Coordinates of C-alpha atoms and ligand atoms in Angstrom, one line a residue:
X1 CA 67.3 47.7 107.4
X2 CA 65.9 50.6 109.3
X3 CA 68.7 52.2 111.1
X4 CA 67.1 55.2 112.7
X5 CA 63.9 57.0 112.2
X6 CA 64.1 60.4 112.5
X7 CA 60.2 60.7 111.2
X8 CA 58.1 58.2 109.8
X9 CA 59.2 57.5 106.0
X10 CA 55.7 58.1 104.5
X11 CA 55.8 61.2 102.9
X12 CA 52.6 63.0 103.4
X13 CA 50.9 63.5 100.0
X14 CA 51.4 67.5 99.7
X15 CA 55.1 66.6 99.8
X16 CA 54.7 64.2 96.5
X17 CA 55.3 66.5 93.7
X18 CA 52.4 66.4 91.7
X19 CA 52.7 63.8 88.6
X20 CA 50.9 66.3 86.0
X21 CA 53.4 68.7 87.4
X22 CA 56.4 66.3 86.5
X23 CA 54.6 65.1 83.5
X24 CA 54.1 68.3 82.1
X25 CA 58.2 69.4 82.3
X26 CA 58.8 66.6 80.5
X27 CA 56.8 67.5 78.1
X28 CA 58.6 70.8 77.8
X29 CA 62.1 69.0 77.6
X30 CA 60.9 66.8 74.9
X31 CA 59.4 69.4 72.9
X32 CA 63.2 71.0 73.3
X33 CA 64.2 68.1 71.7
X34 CA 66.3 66.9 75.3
X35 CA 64.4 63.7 75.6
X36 CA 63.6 60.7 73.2
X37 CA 62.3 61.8 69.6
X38 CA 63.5 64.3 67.2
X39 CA 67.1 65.8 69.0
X40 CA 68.9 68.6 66.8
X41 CA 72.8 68.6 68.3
X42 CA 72.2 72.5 67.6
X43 CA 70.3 72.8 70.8
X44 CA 72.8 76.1 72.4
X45 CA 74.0 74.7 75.3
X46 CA 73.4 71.4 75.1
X47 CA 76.1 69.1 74.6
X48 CA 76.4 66.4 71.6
X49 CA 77.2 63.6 74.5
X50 CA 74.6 64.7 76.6
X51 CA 71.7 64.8 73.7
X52 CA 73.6 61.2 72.7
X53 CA 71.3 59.3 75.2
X54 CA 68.4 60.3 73.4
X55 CA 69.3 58.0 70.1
X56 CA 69.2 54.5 73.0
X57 CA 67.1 52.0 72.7
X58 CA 65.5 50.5 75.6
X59 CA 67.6 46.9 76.5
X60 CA 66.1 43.9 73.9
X61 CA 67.0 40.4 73.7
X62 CA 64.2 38.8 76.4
X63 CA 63.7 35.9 77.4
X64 CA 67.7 35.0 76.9
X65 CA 68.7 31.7 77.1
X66 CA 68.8 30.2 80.3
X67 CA 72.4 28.6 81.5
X68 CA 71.2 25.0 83.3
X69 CA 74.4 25.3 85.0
X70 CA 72.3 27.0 87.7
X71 CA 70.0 25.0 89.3
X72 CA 67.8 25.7 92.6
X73 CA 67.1 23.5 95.7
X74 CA 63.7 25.2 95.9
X75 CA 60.8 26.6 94.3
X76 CA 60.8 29.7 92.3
X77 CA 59.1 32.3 93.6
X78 CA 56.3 33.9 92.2
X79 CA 56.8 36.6 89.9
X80 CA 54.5 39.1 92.3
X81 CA 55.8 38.2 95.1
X82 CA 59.5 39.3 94.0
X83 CA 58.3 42.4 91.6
X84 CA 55.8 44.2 94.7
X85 CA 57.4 43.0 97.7
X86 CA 61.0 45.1 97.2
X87 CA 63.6 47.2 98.8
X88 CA 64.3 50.3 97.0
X89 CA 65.1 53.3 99.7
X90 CA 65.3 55.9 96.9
X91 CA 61.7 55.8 97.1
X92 CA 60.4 54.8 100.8
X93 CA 61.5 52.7 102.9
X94 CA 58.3 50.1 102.9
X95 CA 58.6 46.8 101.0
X96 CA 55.8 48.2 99.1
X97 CA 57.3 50.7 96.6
X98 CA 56.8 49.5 93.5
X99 CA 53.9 51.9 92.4
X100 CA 56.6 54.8 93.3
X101 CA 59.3 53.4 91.9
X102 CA 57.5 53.7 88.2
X103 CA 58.5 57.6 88.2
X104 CA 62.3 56.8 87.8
X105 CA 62.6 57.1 84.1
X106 CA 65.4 54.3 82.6
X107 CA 65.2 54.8 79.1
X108 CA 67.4 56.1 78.1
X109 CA 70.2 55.6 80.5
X110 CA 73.5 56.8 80.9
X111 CA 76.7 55.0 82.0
X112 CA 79.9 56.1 83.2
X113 CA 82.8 53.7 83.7
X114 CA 85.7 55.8 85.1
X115 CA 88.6 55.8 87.2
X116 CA 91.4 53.4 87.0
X117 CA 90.6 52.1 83.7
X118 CA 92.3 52.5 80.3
X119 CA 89.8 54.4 78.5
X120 CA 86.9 55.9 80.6
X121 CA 83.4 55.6 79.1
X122 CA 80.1 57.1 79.0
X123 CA 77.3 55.0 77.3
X124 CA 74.2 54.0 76.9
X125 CA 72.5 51.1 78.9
X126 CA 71.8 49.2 75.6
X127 CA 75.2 49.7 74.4
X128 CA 76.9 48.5 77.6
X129 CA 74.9 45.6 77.4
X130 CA 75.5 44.8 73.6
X131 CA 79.3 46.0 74.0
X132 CA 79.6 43.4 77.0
X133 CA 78.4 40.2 74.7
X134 CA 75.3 38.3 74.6
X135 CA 72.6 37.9 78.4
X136 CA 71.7 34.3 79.5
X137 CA 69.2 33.7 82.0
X138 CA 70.5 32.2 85.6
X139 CA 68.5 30.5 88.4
X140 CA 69.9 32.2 91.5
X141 CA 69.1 32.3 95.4
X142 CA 68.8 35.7 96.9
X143 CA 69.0 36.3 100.3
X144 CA 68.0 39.8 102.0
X145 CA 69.8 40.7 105.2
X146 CA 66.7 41.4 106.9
X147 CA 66.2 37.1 107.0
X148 CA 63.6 37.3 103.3
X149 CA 64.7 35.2 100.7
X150 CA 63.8 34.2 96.9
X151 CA 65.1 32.2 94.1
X152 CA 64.2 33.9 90.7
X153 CA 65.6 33.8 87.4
X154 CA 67.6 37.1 86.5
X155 CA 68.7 37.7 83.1
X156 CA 72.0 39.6 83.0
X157 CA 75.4 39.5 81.7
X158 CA 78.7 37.9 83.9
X159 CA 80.2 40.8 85.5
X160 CA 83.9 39.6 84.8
X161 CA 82.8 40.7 80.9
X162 CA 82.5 44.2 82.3
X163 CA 86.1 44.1 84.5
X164 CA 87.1 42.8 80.4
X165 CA 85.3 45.7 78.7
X166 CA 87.1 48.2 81.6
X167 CA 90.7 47.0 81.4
X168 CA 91.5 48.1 85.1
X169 CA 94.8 49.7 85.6
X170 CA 97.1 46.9 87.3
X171 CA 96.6 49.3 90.5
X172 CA 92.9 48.6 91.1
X173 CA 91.4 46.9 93.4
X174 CA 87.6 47.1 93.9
X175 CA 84.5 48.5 91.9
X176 CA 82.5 51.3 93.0
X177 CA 79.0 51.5 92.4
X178 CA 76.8 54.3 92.2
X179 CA 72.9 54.7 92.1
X180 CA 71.5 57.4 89.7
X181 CA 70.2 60.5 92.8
X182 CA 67.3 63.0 91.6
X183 CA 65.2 63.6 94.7
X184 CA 62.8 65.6 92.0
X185 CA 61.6 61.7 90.8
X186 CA 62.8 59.6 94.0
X187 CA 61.4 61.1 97.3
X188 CA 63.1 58.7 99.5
X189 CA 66.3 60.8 98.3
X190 CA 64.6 64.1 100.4
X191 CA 65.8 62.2 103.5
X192 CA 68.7 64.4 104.1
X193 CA 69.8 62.1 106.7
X194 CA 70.9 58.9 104.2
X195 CA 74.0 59.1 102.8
X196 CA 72.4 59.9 98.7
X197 CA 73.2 58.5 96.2
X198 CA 73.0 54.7 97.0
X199 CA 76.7 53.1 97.0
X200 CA 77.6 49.6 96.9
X201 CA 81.3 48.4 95.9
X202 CA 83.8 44.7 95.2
X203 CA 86.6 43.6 95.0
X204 CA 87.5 43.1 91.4
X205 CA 88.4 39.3 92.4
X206 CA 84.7 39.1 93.6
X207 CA 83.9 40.8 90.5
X208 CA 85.6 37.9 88.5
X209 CA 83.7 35.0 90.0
X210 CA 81.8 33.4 87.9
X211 CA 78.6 34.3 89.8
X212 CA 79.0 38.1 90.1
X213 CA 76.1 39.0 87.3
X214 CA 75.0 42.4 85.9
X215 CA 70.9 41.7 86.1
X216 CA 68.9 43.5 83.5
X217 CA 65.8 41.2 83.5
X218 CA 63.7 38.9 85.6
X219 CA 61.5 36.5 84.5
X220 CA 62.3 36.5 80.9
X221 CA 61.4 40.3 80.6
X222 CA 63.3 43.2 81.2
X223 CA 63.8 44.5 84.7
X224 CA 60.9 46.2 86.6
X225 CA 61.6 49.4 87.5
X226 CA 61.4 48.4 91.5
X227 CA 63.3 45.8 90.9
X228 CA 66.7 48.0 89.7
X229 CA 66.0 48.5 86.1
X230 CA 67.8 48.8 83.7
X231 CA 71.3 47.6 85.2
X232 CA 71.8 46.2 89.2
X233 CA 73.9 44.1 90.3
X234 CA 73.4 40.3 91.6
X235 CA 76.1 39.0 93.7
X236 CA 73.7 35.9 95.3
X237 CA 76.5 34.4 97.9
X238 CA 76.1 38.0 99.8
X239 CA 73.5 39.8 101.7
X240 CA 70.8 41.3 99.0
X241 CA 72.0 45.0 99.9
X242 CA 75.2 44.7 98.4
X243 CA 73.1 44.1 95.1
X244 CA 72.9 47.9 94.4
X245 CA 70.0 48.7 91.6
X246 CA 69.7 51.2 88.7
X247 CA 73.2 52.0 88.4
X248 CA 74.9 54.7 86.7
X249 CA 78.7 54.6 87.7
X250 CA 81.1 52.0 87.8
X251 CA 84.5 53.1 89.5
X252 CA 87.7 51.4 89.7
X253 CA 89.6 52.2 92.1
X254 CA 92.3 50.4 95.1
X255 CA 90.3 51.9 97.7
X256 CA 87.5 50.0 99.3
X257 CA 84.6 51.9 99.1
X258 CA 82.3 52.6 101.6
X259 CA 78.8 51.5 101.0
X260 CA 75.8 53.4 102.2
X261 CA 74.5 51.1 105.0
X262 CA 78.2 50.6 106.0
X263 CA 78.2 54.2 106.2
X264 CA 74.9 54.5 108.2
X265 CA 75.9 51.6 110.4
X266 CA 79.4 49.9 109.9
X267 CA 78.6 47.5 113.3
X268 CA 75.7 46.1 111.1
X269 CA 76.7 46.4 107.6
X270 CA 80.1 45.7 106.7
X271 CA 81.3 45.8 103.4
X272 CA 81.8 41.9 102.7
X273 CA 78.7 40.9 104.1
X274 CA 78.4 37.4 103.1
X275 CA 75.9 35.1 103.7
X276 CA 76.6 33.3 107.4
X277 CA 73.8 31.6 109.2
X278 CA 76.2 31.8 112.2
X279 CA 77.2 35.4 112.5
X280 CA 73.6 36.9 114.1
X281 CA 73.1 40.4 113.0
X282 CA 73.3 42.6 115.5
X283 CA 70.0 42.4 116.4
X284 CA 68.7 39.7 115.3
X285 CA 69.2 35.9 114.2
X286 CA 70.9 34.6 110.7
X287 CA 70.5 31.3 111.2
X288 CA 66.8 31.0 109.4
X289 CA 65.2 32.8 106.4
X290 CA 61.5 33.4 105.0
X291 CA 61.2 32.8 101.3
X292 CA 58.8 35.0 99.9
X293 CA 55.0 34.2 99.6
X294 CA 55.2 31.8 102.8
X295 CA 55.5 31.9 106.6
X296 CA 57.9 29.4 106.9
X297 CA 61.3 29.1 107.6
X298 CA 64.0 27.5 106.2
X299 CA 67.5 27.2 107.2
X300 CA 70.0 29.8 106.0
X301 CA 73.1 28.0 104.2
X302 CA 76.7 29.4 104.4
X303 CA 77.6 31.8 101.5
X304 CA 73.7 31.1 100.7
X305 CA 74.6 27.3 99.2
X306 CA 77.7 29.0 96.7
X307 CA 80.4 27.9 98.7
X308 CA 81.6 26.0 96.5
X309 CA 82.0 28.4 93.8
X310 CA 83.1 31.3 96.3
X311 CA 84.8 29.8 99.5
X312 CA 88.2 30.3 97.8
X313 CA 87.8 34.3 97.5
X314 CA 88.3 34.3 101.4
X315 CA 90.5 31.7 102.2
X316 CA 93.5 33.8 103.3
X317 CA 91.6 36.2 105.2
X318 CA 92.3 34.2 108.7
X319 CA 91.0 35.7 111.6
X320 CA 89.0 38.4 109.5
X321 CA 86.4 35.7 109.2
X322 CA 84.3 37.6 111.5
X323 CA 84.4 40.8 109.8
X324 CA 84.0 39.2 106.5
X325 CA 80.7 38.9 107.2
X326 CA 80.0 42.0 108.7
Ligands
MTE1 N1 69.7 49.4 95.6 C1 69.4 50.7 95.8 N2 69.8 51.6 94.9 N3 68.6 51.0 96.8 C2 68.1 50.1 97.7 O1 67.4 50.5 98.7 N4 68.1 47.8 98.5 C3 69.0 46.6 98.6 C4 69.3 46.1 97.2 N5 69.7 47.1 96.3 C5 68.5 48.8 97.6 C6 69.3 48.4 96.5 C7 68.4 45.5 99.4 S1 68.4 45.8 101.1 C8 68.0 44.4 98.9 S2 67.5 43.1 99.8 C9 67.9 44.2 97.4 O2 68.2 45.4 96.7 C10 66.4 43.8 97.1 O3 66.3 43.5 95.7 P1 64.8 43.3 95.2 O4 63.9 44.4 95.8 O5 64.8 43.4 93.8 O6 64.3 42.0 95.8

């Protein structure tokens, strides 16, 4: 996914704000009552909606029932593999984040569902999830642009239940997503030359399909923090960028929006960006993948094996079948 490097991604160490240092202000806002234990709404200057997050609970119900009406043609992968070998820019741009990534604090967690909606909301992770009915557990393939792949079980919630949750105006069209951006916890956001905060968007017929989840867990437990937690998105017939991690925004809205490696390097990452073995990226091939914790390859599948289930979102789009992959 590199695009360009202006300097080497690994922050030297004097850069790395000092954990005690971060530790220690979070101390000071709890002992103002700002984060998790006793909050007094008389705080001057705080507001009551803001000081709301503090009353969440953390995301519960794991392991949810699994729905056997998603089956694998291949091994699942180990549970290391998928939770220490991750891409997660906001805090390097190595596979090996994970240790980084545990500074992103995601409970609570704040979410805003705006635009062209009926009633805009702002809630609590938890309470999106209970407010959007109950998680199941789903056996999905997952297949990275950069020609990795897994197959893991994701616990999450269909994402049609949040389009029903949203009541879109009749006027949208697609869903924006935002990633939460506070370069204070995730370094990778110092890079002044990425296009902060992390955006991913579909269209809401995408968003319909059956397959378009809302992951909150992975095998059975609630979502690592490398891995997106507490709310990212699985969409497993497209390239794994469009399945933008730790969300905090969901927009509606009839333009398409412009995701940030479309907006780094549209001739590479276009905004549909299914799964083709026969379109080669740019520079290099599609047509085979690595699953993770082996050398080998295997062949890559159109619409990574769901075109079945999603074939008929692009039917009408003719000679855009190039670009639909882009
Ligand atoms: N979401 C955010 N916010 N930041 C990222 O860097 N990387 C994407 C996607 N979601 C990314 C992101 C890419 S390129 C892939 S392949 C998947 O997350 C990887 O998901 P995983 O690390 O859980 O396997």
């Amino acid at each position: 996914m590199l695009i360009k490097q202006k300097k080497s991604w690994e922050i030297s160490e004097n850069e790395v704000t000092d954990y005690a240092v971060w530790a220690n202000r979070r101390e000071f806002l709890k002992s103002m009552g700002i984060l998790g234990g006793a909050v007094s709404a008389g705080i001057a200057g705080t507001s009551l909606s803001s000081l709301g997050a503090a009353f969440a609970a953390p995301i519960t119900g794991f392991p949810a029932p699994r729905n056997e009406a998603y089956q694998l043609d291949r091994p699942i992968t180990l549970e290391d593999e998928a939770t220490t070998y991750t891409n997660f820019y906001e805090f390097g741009s190595s596979k090996n984040i994970w240790r980084a990534a545990q500074r992103l604090e995601t409970d609570p967690w704040m979410v805003t569902i705006d635009g062209m909606v009926d009633t805009e909301m702002r809630l609590d992770a938890a309470e999106l999830v209970a407010k959007m009915g109950g998680q199941e557990e789903r056996l999905y393939r997952h297949r990275c642009v950069e020609a990795w792949a897994m197959a893991v079980p994701w616990t999450g919630i269909q994402m049609s239940k949040l389009v029903e949750l949203a009541q879109p105006t009749s006027g949208a069209k697609y869903i924006r997503m935002e990633t939460f951006h506070d370069p204070d916890i995730a370094l990778g956001q110092r890079q002044s030359w990425y296009p902060w905060p992390y955006v991913e968007g579909v269209s809401i017929e995408e968003a319909m399909n059956e397959l378009a989840f809302i992951g909150t867990g992975l095998y059975g437990k609630g979502l690592e923090k490398q891995n997106g937690a507490p709310l990212r998105c699985v969409l497993p017939w497209k390239y794994g960028f469009k399945g933008i991690k730790s969300i905090v925004k969901f927009t509606f809205t009839d333009e398409r929006p412009v995701s940030f490696w479309e907006q780094l390097n549209p001739k590479e990452y276009g905004f549909w960006a299914n799964v083709n073995p026969e379109i080669d990226h740019p520079r290099w091939s599609q047509a085979t993948e690595r699953m993770l914790g082996s050398n080998d390859r295997v062949p890559t599948l159109l619409y990574n094996g769901y075109e079945e289930q999603v074939s008929y979102l692009y039917k009408d789009m003719g000679d855009l079948k190039d670009r639909l992959f882009r």
